[in-house]
Amino acid sequence: MTQIDLKRPILDKNEKIARGNRELFAHHRVFVLDIMASPGSGKTSTILATIDALRDEFNIAVIEGDIASSVDAERIKAQGIAAVQINTGGACHLESEMIRRAVDVLDLERLDLIIIENVGNLVCPTDFDLGEHAKAMILSVPEGDDKPLKYPGVFQVSEAVILNKVDTMPVFDFDDGAFRAAVKQLNPTAPIFPISATKGTGIDAWAQWLADRIRAI
Amino acid sequence: MTQIDLKRPILDKNEKIARGNRELFAHHRVFVLDIMASPGSGKTSTILATIDALRDEFNIAVIEGDIASSVDAERIKAQGIAAVQINTGGACHLESEMIRRAVDVLDLERLDLIIIENVGNLVCPTDFDLGEHAKAMILSVPEGDDKPLKYPGVFQVSEAVILNKVDTMPVFDFDDGAFRAAVKQLNPTAPIFPISATKGTGIDAWAQWLADRIRAI
């Protein structure tokens, strides 16, 4: 297929710039987390809840990736947190060069944590190294327990899996055991954090995992 | 950005094969519908409910596009409907050449309707003409009423918008008026069909719209 032949040079260029990003983040000792998820799984709500849990200890900024609009960046800024909006102009994922330009406007010396909200998409962001320390993903309960089978790549590259909207489990026919077994088969070491971002439940364990990672760099 | 320069030849090749598909479908008088949606929005359930409503009048087959697995095709086949599975091997959308190969195994002369279930993705399938008669999309209530703002492309190319899981509106903070206004701004002529695919509500109006389109070719 044509697409695969054309993808290699894009990925090579992306990886080169990602290495530069990684060196920059290491130099300034800022931890960078890339969050991937479907549209409407609650990425921005989860980021807001994470900020709430960690802002007393860490200085945080957010990079918002969207096809269009800046509503998410505005929600973050309304909480007094620095936010940079990237509009990809139709592209289905963020690339390391977009991140490189976005961090230019941030004061890296002052920051401990940058959270990147990738474009809502379970497929394309998987392949792109942004120079981040970790990728994490969110699945929301209404999307269904069969998603690891259908979108294995994103589960494989994520160091942590957040299961959002767990308060709606009674409404949907979500088999938690089947979901956990499927994730474990794809990614045996990734912890699963059940949360409700809008209700604030389960955030502590997730924030603790992230705080441990930030302190370790 | 590199990606945009490389995309043009892929789209040109795709359109050429799509034209061939379109001629083939016209020759056999089979109506082809391309359904696009996020992961977990209920594409397969909606297709199953649509089949239930239309199978007495029309001969139907389904082409299932997935990154991996064949669980959806198996759900369709279990209902006694011909289903062809396309595994894209990581690609985030279907292309016209994949459809060309999939229809080779179908008896087009016998069919009135082919429903294509695209890869779960609100971004990438938007740009790819498969030779279909119409694209339609599904948004599910848990994804949120702001999705037209964030993913305008898919709303613009869809001739009909299905709003699924409407039975869960009380659970989620979904503003139906805001959603309808946003869709109307992007696509003034597209009807919106509120349904619950698993409960069977609202299917009649959607199936009627589709039946009218099938009869018109």
PDB file of C-alpha atoms in Angstrom, chain A residues 2-217:
ATOM      1  CA  THR A   2       1.243   3.442  -1.010  1.00  0.00           C
ATOM      2  CA  GLN A   3       0.554   4.966   2.368  1.00  0.00           C
ATOM      3  CA  ILE A   4       3.041   2.796   4.210  1.00  0.00           C
ATOM      4  CA  ASP A   5       5.840   3.627   1.763  1.00  0.00           C
ATOM      5  CA  LEU A   6       5.222   7.330   2.199  1.00  0.00           C
ATOM      6  CA  LYS A   7       4.945   7.139   5.964  1.00  0.00           C
ATOM      7  CA  ARG A   8       8.547   6.136   6.682  1.00  0.00           C
ATOM      8  CA  PRO A   9      10.207   9.493   5.786  1.00  0.00           C
ATOM      9  CA  ILE A  10       7.538  11.338   7.820  1.00  0.00           C
ATOM     10  CA  LEU A  11       8.241   9.129  10.831  1.00  0.00           C
ATOM     11  CA  ASP A  12      12.025   9.472  10.401  1.00  0.00           C
ATOM     12  CA  LYS A  13      11.782  13.251  10.349  1.00  0.00           C
ATOM     13  CA  ASN A  14       9.395  13.131  13.298  1.00  0.00           C
ATOM     14  CA  GLU A  15      11.783  10.998  15.351  1.00  0.00           C
ATOM     15  CA  LYS A  16      14.705  13.291  14.701  1.00  0.00           C
ATOM     16  CA  ILE A  17      12.816  16.324  16.002  1.00  0.00           C
ATOM     17  CA  ALA A  18      11.422  14.221  18.875  1.00  0.00           C
ATOM     18  CA  ARG A  19      14.998  13.489  19.984  1.00  0.00           C
ATOM     19  CA  GLY A  20      15.654  17.235  20.091  1.00  0.00           C
ATOM     20  CA  ASN A  21      12.490  17.753  22.153  1.00  0.00           C
ATOM     21  CA  ARG A  22      13.569  15.010  24.551  1.00  0.00           C
ATOM     22  CA  GLU A  23      16.948  16.666  25.093  1.00  0.00           C
ATOM     23  CA  LEU A  24      15.261  20.012  25.661  1.00  0.00           C
ATOM     24  CA  PHE A  25      12.867  18.546  28.237  1.00  0.00           C
ATOM     25  CA  ALA A  26      15.740  16.727  29.998  1.00  0.00           C
ATOM     26  CA  HIS A  27      17.807  19.908  30.097  1.00  0.00           C
ATOM     27  CA  HIS A  28      14.988  21.802  31.815  1.00  0.00           C
ATOM     28  CA  ARG A  29      13.889  18.793  33.912  1.00  0.00           C
ATOM     29  CA  VAL A  30      10.268  19.096  32.793  1.00  0.00           C
ATOM     30  CA  PHE A  31       8.201  15.907  32.609  1.00  0.00           C
ATOM     31  CA  VAL A  32       6.078  15.620  29.454  1.00  0.00           C
ATOM     32  CA  LEU A  33       2.984  13.424  29.214  1.00  0.00           C
ATOM     33  CA  ASP A  34       1.133  12.726  25.950  1.00  0.00           C
ATOM     34  CA  ILE A  35      -2.544  11.851  26.455  1.00  0.00           C
ATOM     35  CA  MET A  36      -4.336   9.983  23.659  1.00  0.00           C
ATOM     36  CA  ALA A  37      -8.034   9.082  23.405  1.00  0.00           C
ATOM     37  CA  SER A  38     -11.111   9.036  21.184  1.00  0.00           C
ATOM     38  CA  PRO A  39     -13.199  12.162  20.647  1.00  0.00           C
ATOM     39  CA  GLY A  40     -15.422  12.751  23.654  1.00  0.00           C
ATOM     40  CA  SER A  41     -13.718  10.337  26.039  1.00  0.00           C
ATOM     41  CA  GLY A  42     -13.042  13.148  28.505  1.00  0.00           C
ATOM     42  CA  LYS A  43      -9.444  14.173  27.807  1.00  0.00           C
ATOM     43  CA  THR A  44      -9.853  17.804  28.839  1.00  0.00           C
ATOM     44  CA  SER A  45     -11.918  16.929  31.926  1.00  0.00           C
ATOM     45  CA  THR A  46      -9.288  14.387  32.968  1.00  0.00           C
ATOM     46  CA  ILE A  47      -6.504  16.944  32.461  1.00  0.00           C
ATOM     47  CA  LEU A  48      -8.424  19.495  34.550  1.00  0.00           C
ATOM     48  CA  ALA A  49      -8.908  16.949  37.361  1.00  0.00           C
ATOM     49  CA  THR A  50      -5.207  16.009  37.155  1.00  0.00           C
ATOM     50  CA  ILE A  51      -4.202  19.670  37.383  1.00  0.00           C
ATOM     51  CA  ASP A  52      -6.424  20.072  40.436  1.00  0.00           C
ATOM     52  CA  ALA A  53      -4.693  17.155  42.141  1.00  0.00           C
ATOM     53  CA  LEU A  54      -1.111  18.187  41.292  1.00  0.00           C
ATOM     54  CA  ARG A  55      -1.001  21.993  41.062  1.00  0.00           C
ATOM     55  CA  ASP A  56       0.025  22.517  44.698  1.00  0.00           C
ATOM     56  CA  GLU A  57       3.205  20.529  44.173  1.00  0.00           C
ATOM     57  CA  PHE A  58       4.059  21.105  40.507  1.00  0.00           C
ATOM     58  CA  ASN A  59       4.073  23.940  37.971  1.00  0.00           C
ATOM     59  CA  ILE A  60       2.000  22.719  35.040  1.00  0.00           C
ATOM     60  CA  ALA A  61       1.299  23.780  31.447  1.00  0.00           C
ATOM     61  CA  VAL A  62      -0.908  22.172  28.797  1.00  0.00           C
ATOM     62  CA  ILE A  63      -0.509  21.839  25.024  1.00  0.00           C
ATOM     63  CA  GLU A  64      -3.887  21.346  23.340  1.00  0.00           C
ATOM     64  CA  GLY A  65      -4.001  19.554  19.996  1.00  0.00           C
ATOM     65  CA  ASP A  66      -7.188  19.953  17.972  1.00  0.00           C
ATOM     66  CA  ILE A  67      -8.273  19.776  14.352  1.00  0.00           C
ATOM     67  CA  ALA A  68     -10.096  23.053  14.853  1.00  0.00           C
ATOM     68  CA  SER A  69     -11.350  25.396  17.622  1.00  0.00           C
ATOM     69  CA  SER A  70      -9.702  26.499  20.856  1.00  0.00           C
ATOM     70  CA  VAL A  71     -12.450  25.632  23.348  1.00  0.00           C
ATOM     71  CA  ASP A  72     -10.238  23.158  25.223  1.00  0.00           C
ATOM     72  CA  ALA A  73      -7.337  25.596  25.677  1.00  0.00           C
ATOM     73  CA  GLU A  74      -9.817  28.176  26.961  1.00  0.00           C
ATOM     74  CA  ARG A  75     -11.137  25.711  29.560  1.00  0.00           C
ATOM     75  CA  ILE A  76      -7.559  25.155  30.783  1.00  0.00           C
ATOM     76  CA  LYS A  77      -6.655  28.861  30.829  1.00  0.00           C
ATOM     77  CA  ALA A  78      -9.811  29.594  32.824  1.00  0.00           C
ATOM     78  CA  GLN A  79      -8.161  27.584  35.635  1.00  0.00           C
ATOM     79  CA  GLY A  80      -5.111  29.864  35.596  1.00  0.00           C
ATOM     80  CA  ILE A  81      -2.898  27.305  33.840  1.00  0.00           C
ATOM     81  CA  ALA A  82      -0.731  28.155  30.826  1.00  0.00           C
ATOM     82  CA  ALA A  83      -2.163  26.553  27.679  1.00  0.00           C
ATOM     83  CA  VAL A  84      -0.924  26.553  24.084  1.00  0.00           C
ATOM     84  CA  GLN A  85      -3.377  25.671  21.337  1.00  0.00           C
ATOM     85  CA  ILE A  86      -2.189  23.741  18.286  1.00  0.00           C
ATOM     86  CA  ASN A  87      -4.700  23.538  15.443  1.00  0.00           C
ATOM     87  CA  THR A  88      -3.520  20.776  13.140  1.00  0.00           C
ATOM     88  CA  GLY A  89      -5.549  22.063  10.185  1.00  0.00           C
ATOM     89  CA  GLY A  90      -7.068  18.676   9.474  1.00  0.00           C
ATOM     90  CA  ALA A  91      -4.174  16.427  10.503  1.00  0.00           C
ATOM     91  CA  CYS A  92      -5.254  13.514  12.697  1.00  0.00           C
ATOM     92  CA  HIS A  93      -2.370  13.600  15.198  1.00  0.00           C
ATOM     93  CA  LEU A  94       0.309  15.831  16.674  1.00  0.00           C
ATOM     94  CA  GLU A  95       3.898  15.669  15.394  1.00  0.00           C
ATOM     95  CA  SER A  96       7.122  16.478  17.209  1.00  0.00           C
ATOM     96  CA  GLU A  97       7.660  19.643  15.162  1.00  0.00           C
ATOM     97  CA  MET A  98       4.301  21.061  16.328  1.00  0.00           C
ATOM     98  CA  ILE A  99       5.360  20.372  19.931  1.00  0.00           C
ATOM     99  CA  ARG A 100       8.750  22.006  19.300  1.00  0.00           C
ATOM    100  CA  ARG A 101       7.034  25.203  18.179  1.00  0.00           C
ATOM    101  CA  ALA A 102       4.458  25.100  20.984  1.00  0.00           C
ATOM    102  CA  VAL A 103       7.070  24.825  23.763  1.00  0.00           C
ATOM    103  CA  ASP A 104       8.826  27.916  22.382  1.00  0.00           C
ATOM    104  CA  VAL A 105       6.144  30.042  24.016  1.00  0.00           C
ATOM    105  CA  LEU A 106       6.371  28.255  27.394  1.00  0.00           C
ATOM    106  CA  ASP A 107       8.799  29.073  30.201  1.00  0.00           C
ATOM    107  CA  LEU A 108      10.381  25.612  30.485  1.00  0.00           C
ATOM    108  CA  GLU A 109      12.691  26.628  33.322  1.00  0.00           C
ATOM    109  CA  ARG A 110       9.701  27.309  35.545  1.00  0.00           C
ATOM    110  CA  LEU A 111       7.713  24.163  34.631  1.00  0.00           C
ATOM    111  CA  ASP A 112       7.658  20.659  36.172  1.00  0.00           C
ATOM    112  CA  LEU A 113       4.992  19.084  33.980  1.00  0.00           C
ATOM    113  CA  ILE A 114       3.638  19.615  30.478  1.00  0.00           C
ATOM    114  CA  ILE A 115       0.503  17.666  29.586  1.00  0.00           C
ATOM    115  CA  ILE A 116      -0.115  17.258  25.854  1.00  0.00           C
ATOM    116  CA  GLU A 117      -3.718  16.604  24.830  1.00  0.00           C
ATOM    117  CA  ASN A 118      -3.418  14.850  21.479  1.00  0.00           C
ATOM    118  CA  VAL A 119      -6.073  15.009  18.735  1.00  0.00           C
ATOM    119  CA  GLY A 120      -9.112  12.841  19.510  1.00  0.00           C
ATOM    120  CA  ASN A 121      -8.153   9.664  17.671  1.00  0.00           C
ATOM    121  CA  LEU A 122      -7.302   6.119  18.807  1.00  0.00           C
ATOM    122  CA  VAL A 123      -5.202   5.354  15.740  1.00  0.00           C
ATOM    123  CA  CYS A 124      -2.881   8.012  14.308  1.00  0.00           C
ATOM    124  CA  PRO A 125      -1.218   9.469  17.443  1.00  0.00           C
ATOM    125  CA  THR A 126       0.078   5.987  18.321  1.00  0.00           C
ATOM    126  CA  ASP A 127       2.977   6.065  15.853  1.00  0.00           C
ATOM    127  CA  PHE A 128       4.299   9.546  16.610  1.00  0.00           C
ATOM    128  CA  ASP A 129       7.032  10.080  19.192  1.00  0.00           C
ATOM    129  CA  LEU A 130       6.716  13.666  20.425  1.00  0.00           C
ATOM    130  CA  GLY A 131       9.778  13.472  22.685  1.00  0.00           C
ATOM    131  CA  GLU A 132       7.499  12.919  25.684  1.00  0.00           C
ATOM    132  CA  HIS A 133       8.477  10.893  28.764  1.00  0.00           C
ATOM    133  CA  ALA A 134       5.307   8.834  28.670  1.00  0.00           C
ATOM    134  CA  LYS A 135       2.196   8.258  26.621  1.00  0.00           C
ATOM    135  CA  ALA A 136      -1.019   7.501  28.491  1.00  0.00           C
ATOM    136  CA  MET A 137      -4.477   6.832  27.115  1.00  0.00           C
ATOM    137  CA  ILE A 138      -8.065   7.274  28.170  1.00  0.00           C
ATOM    138  CA  LEU A 139     -10.884   4.931  27.252  1.00  0.00           C
ATOM    139  CA  SER A 140     -14.368   5.913  28.384  1.00  0.00           C
ATOM    140  CA  VAL A 141     -16.909   3.322  29.481  1.00  0.00           C
ATOM    141  CA  PRO A 142     -19.517   4.225  26.788  1.00  0.00           C
ATOM    142  CA  GLU A 143     -16.988   3.289  24.073  1.00  0.00           C
ATOM    143  CA  GLY A 144     -17.231  -0.367  25.110  1.00  0.00           C
ATOM    144  CA  ASP A 145     -15.032  -3.080  26.604  1.00  0.00           C
ATOM    145  CA  ASP A 146     -13.998  -4.464  23.177  1.00  0.00           C
ATOM    146  CA  LYS A 147     -11.788  -1.522  22.205  1.00  0.00           C
ATOM    147  CA  PRO A 148      -8.446  -3.226  23.098  1.00  0.00           C
ATOM    148  CA  LEU A 149      -9.246  -5.868  20.460  1.00  0.00           C
ATOM    149  CA  LYS A 150     -10.061  -3.283  17.822  1.00  0.00           C
ATOM    150  CA  TYR A 151      -7.398  -0.645  18.542  1.00  0.00           C
ATOM    151  CA  PRO A 152      -4.502  -2.681  19.974  1.00  0.00           C
ATOM    152  CA  GLY A 153      -1.764  -0.197  19.028  1.00  0.00           C
ATOM    153  CA  VAL A 154      -2.778   2.577  21.373  1.00  0.00           C
ATOM    154  CA  PHE A 155      -3.066   0.149  24.306  1.00  0.00           C
ATOM    155  CA  GLN A 156       0.394  -1.225  23.537  1.00  0.00           C
ATOM    156  CA  VAL A 157       2.237   2.119  23.510  1.00  0.00           C
ATOM    157  CA  SER A 158       0.528   3.551  26.616  1.00  0.00           C
ATOM    158  CA  GLU A 159       2.326   3.325  29.949  1.00  0.00           C
ATOM    159  CA  ALA A 160      -0.949   3.834  31.807  1.00  0.00           C
ATOM    160  CA  VAL A 161      -4.597   3.301  30.861  1.00  0.00           C
ATOM    161  CA  ILE A 162      -7.266   5.559  32.344  1.00  0.00           C
ATOM    162  CA  LEU A 163     -10.823   4.210  32.245  1.00  0.00           C
ATOM    163  CA  ASN A 164     -13.078   7.276  32.425  1.00  0.00           C
ATOM    164  CA  LYS A 165     -16.826   7.707  33.094  1.00  0.00           C
ATOM    165  CA  VAL A 166     -16.879   4.618  35.354  1.00  0.00           C
ATOM    166  CA  ASP A 167     -19.963   6.105  37.051  1.00  0.00           C
ATOM    167  CA  THR A 168     -21.891   5.193  33.867  1.00  0.00           C
ATOM    168  CA  MET A 169     -20.993   1.478  33.993  1.00  0.00           C
ATOM    169  CA  PRO A 170     -24.519   0.502  35.111  1.00  0.00           C
ATOM    170  CA  VAL A 171     -25.951   2.317  32.051  1.00  0.00           C
ATOM    171  CA  PHE A 172     -23.725   0.526  29.529  1.00  0.00           C
ATOM    172  CA  ASP A 173     -23.107  -3.169  29.159  1.00  0.00           C
ATOM    173  CA  PHE A 174     -19.394  -2.801  30.032  1.00  0.00           C
ATOM    174  CA  ASP A 175     -17.590  -5.990  31.105  1.00  0.00           C
ATOM    175  CA  ASP A 176     -14.797  -4.717  33.359  1.00  0.00           C
ATOM    176  CA  GLY A 177     -13.174  -8.143  33.702  1.00  0.00           C
ATOM    177  CA  ALA A 178     -13.045  -8.707  29.940  1.00  0.00           C
ATOM    178  CA  PHE A 179     -11.617  -5.213  29.448  1.00  0.00           C
ATOM    179  CA  ARG A 180      -8.879  -5.737  32.048  1.00  0.00           C
ATOM    180  CA  ALA A 181      -7.949  -9.141  30.615  1.00  0.00           C
ATOM    181  CA  ALA A 182      -7.689  -7.710  27.094  1.00  0.00           C
ATOM    182  CA  VAL A 183      -5.513  -4.784  28.232  1.00  0.00           C
ATOM    183  CA  LYS A 184      -3.286  -7.148  30.215  1.00  0.00           C
ATOM    184  CA  GLN A 185      -2.735  -9.327  27.158  1.00  0.00           C
ATOM    185  CA  LEU A 186      -1.629  -6.339  25.062  1.00  0.00           C
ATOM    186  CA  ASN A 187       0.306  -4.533  27.771  1.00  0.00           C
ATOM    187  CA  PRO A 188       0.995  -6.596  30.905  1.00  0.00           C
ATOM    188  CA  THR A 189       2.668  -3.806  32.912  1.00  0.00           C
ATOM    189  CA  ALA A 190       0.297  -0.872  32.315  1.00  0.00           C
ATOM    190  CA  PRO A 191      -1.775   0.060  35.352  1.00  0.00           C
ATOM    191  CA  ILE A 192      -5.494   0.744  34.760  1.00  0.00           C
ATOM    192  CA  PHE A 193      -6.974   3.714  36.630  1.00  0.00           C
ATOM    193  CA  PRO A 194     -10.783   3.738  36.828  1.00  0.00           C
ATOM    194  CA  ILE A 195     -11.940   7.349  37.228  1.00  0.00           C
ATOM    195  CA  SER A 196     -14.827   9.720  36.799  1.00  0.00           C
ATOM    196  CA  ALA A 197     -13.125  12.948  35.774  1.00  0.00           C
ATOM    197  CA  THR A 198     -16.202  15.134  36.169  1.00  0.00           C
ATOM    198  CA  LYS A 199     -17.137  13.631  39.562  1.00  0.00           C
ATOM    199  CA  GLY A 200     -13.523  13.554  40.791  1.00  0.00           C
ATOM    200  CA  THR A 201     -13.498   9.873  41.736  1.00  0.00           C
ATOM    201  CA  GLY A 202     -10.368   7.766  41.285  1.00  0.00           C
ATOM    202  CA  ILE A 203      -8.161  10.760  40.452  1.00  0.00           C
ATOM    203  CA  ASP A 204      -5.895  10.292  43.494  1.00  0.00           C
ATOM    204  CA  ALA A 205      -4.370   6.969  42.388  1.00  0.00           C
ATOM    205  CA  TRP A 206      -3.774   8.255  38.857  1.00  0.00           C
ATOM    206  CA  ALA A 207      -2.284  11.542  40.111  1.00  0.00           C
ATOM    207  CA  GLN A 208      -0.059   9.593  42.511  1.00  0.00           C
ATOM    208  CA  TRP A 209       1.309   7.467  39.643  1.00  0.00           C
ATOM    209  CA  LEU A 210       2.017  10.600  37.620  1.00  0.00           C
ATOM    210  CA  ALA A 211       3.575  12.458  40.569  1.00  0.00           C
ATOM    211  CA  ASP A 212       5.936   9.520  41.173  1.00  0.00           C
ATOM    212  CA  ARG A 213       7.005   9.666  37.542  1.00  0.00           C
ATOM    213  CA  ILE A 214       7.571  13.445  37.664  1.00  0.00           C
ATOM    214  CA  ARG A 215       9.654  13.199  40.849  1.00  0.00           C
ATOM    215  CA  ALA A 216      11.785  10.419  39.312  1.00  0.00           C
ATOM    216  CA  ILE A 217      13.276  12.534  36.522  1.00  0.00           C
TER     217      ILE A 217
END
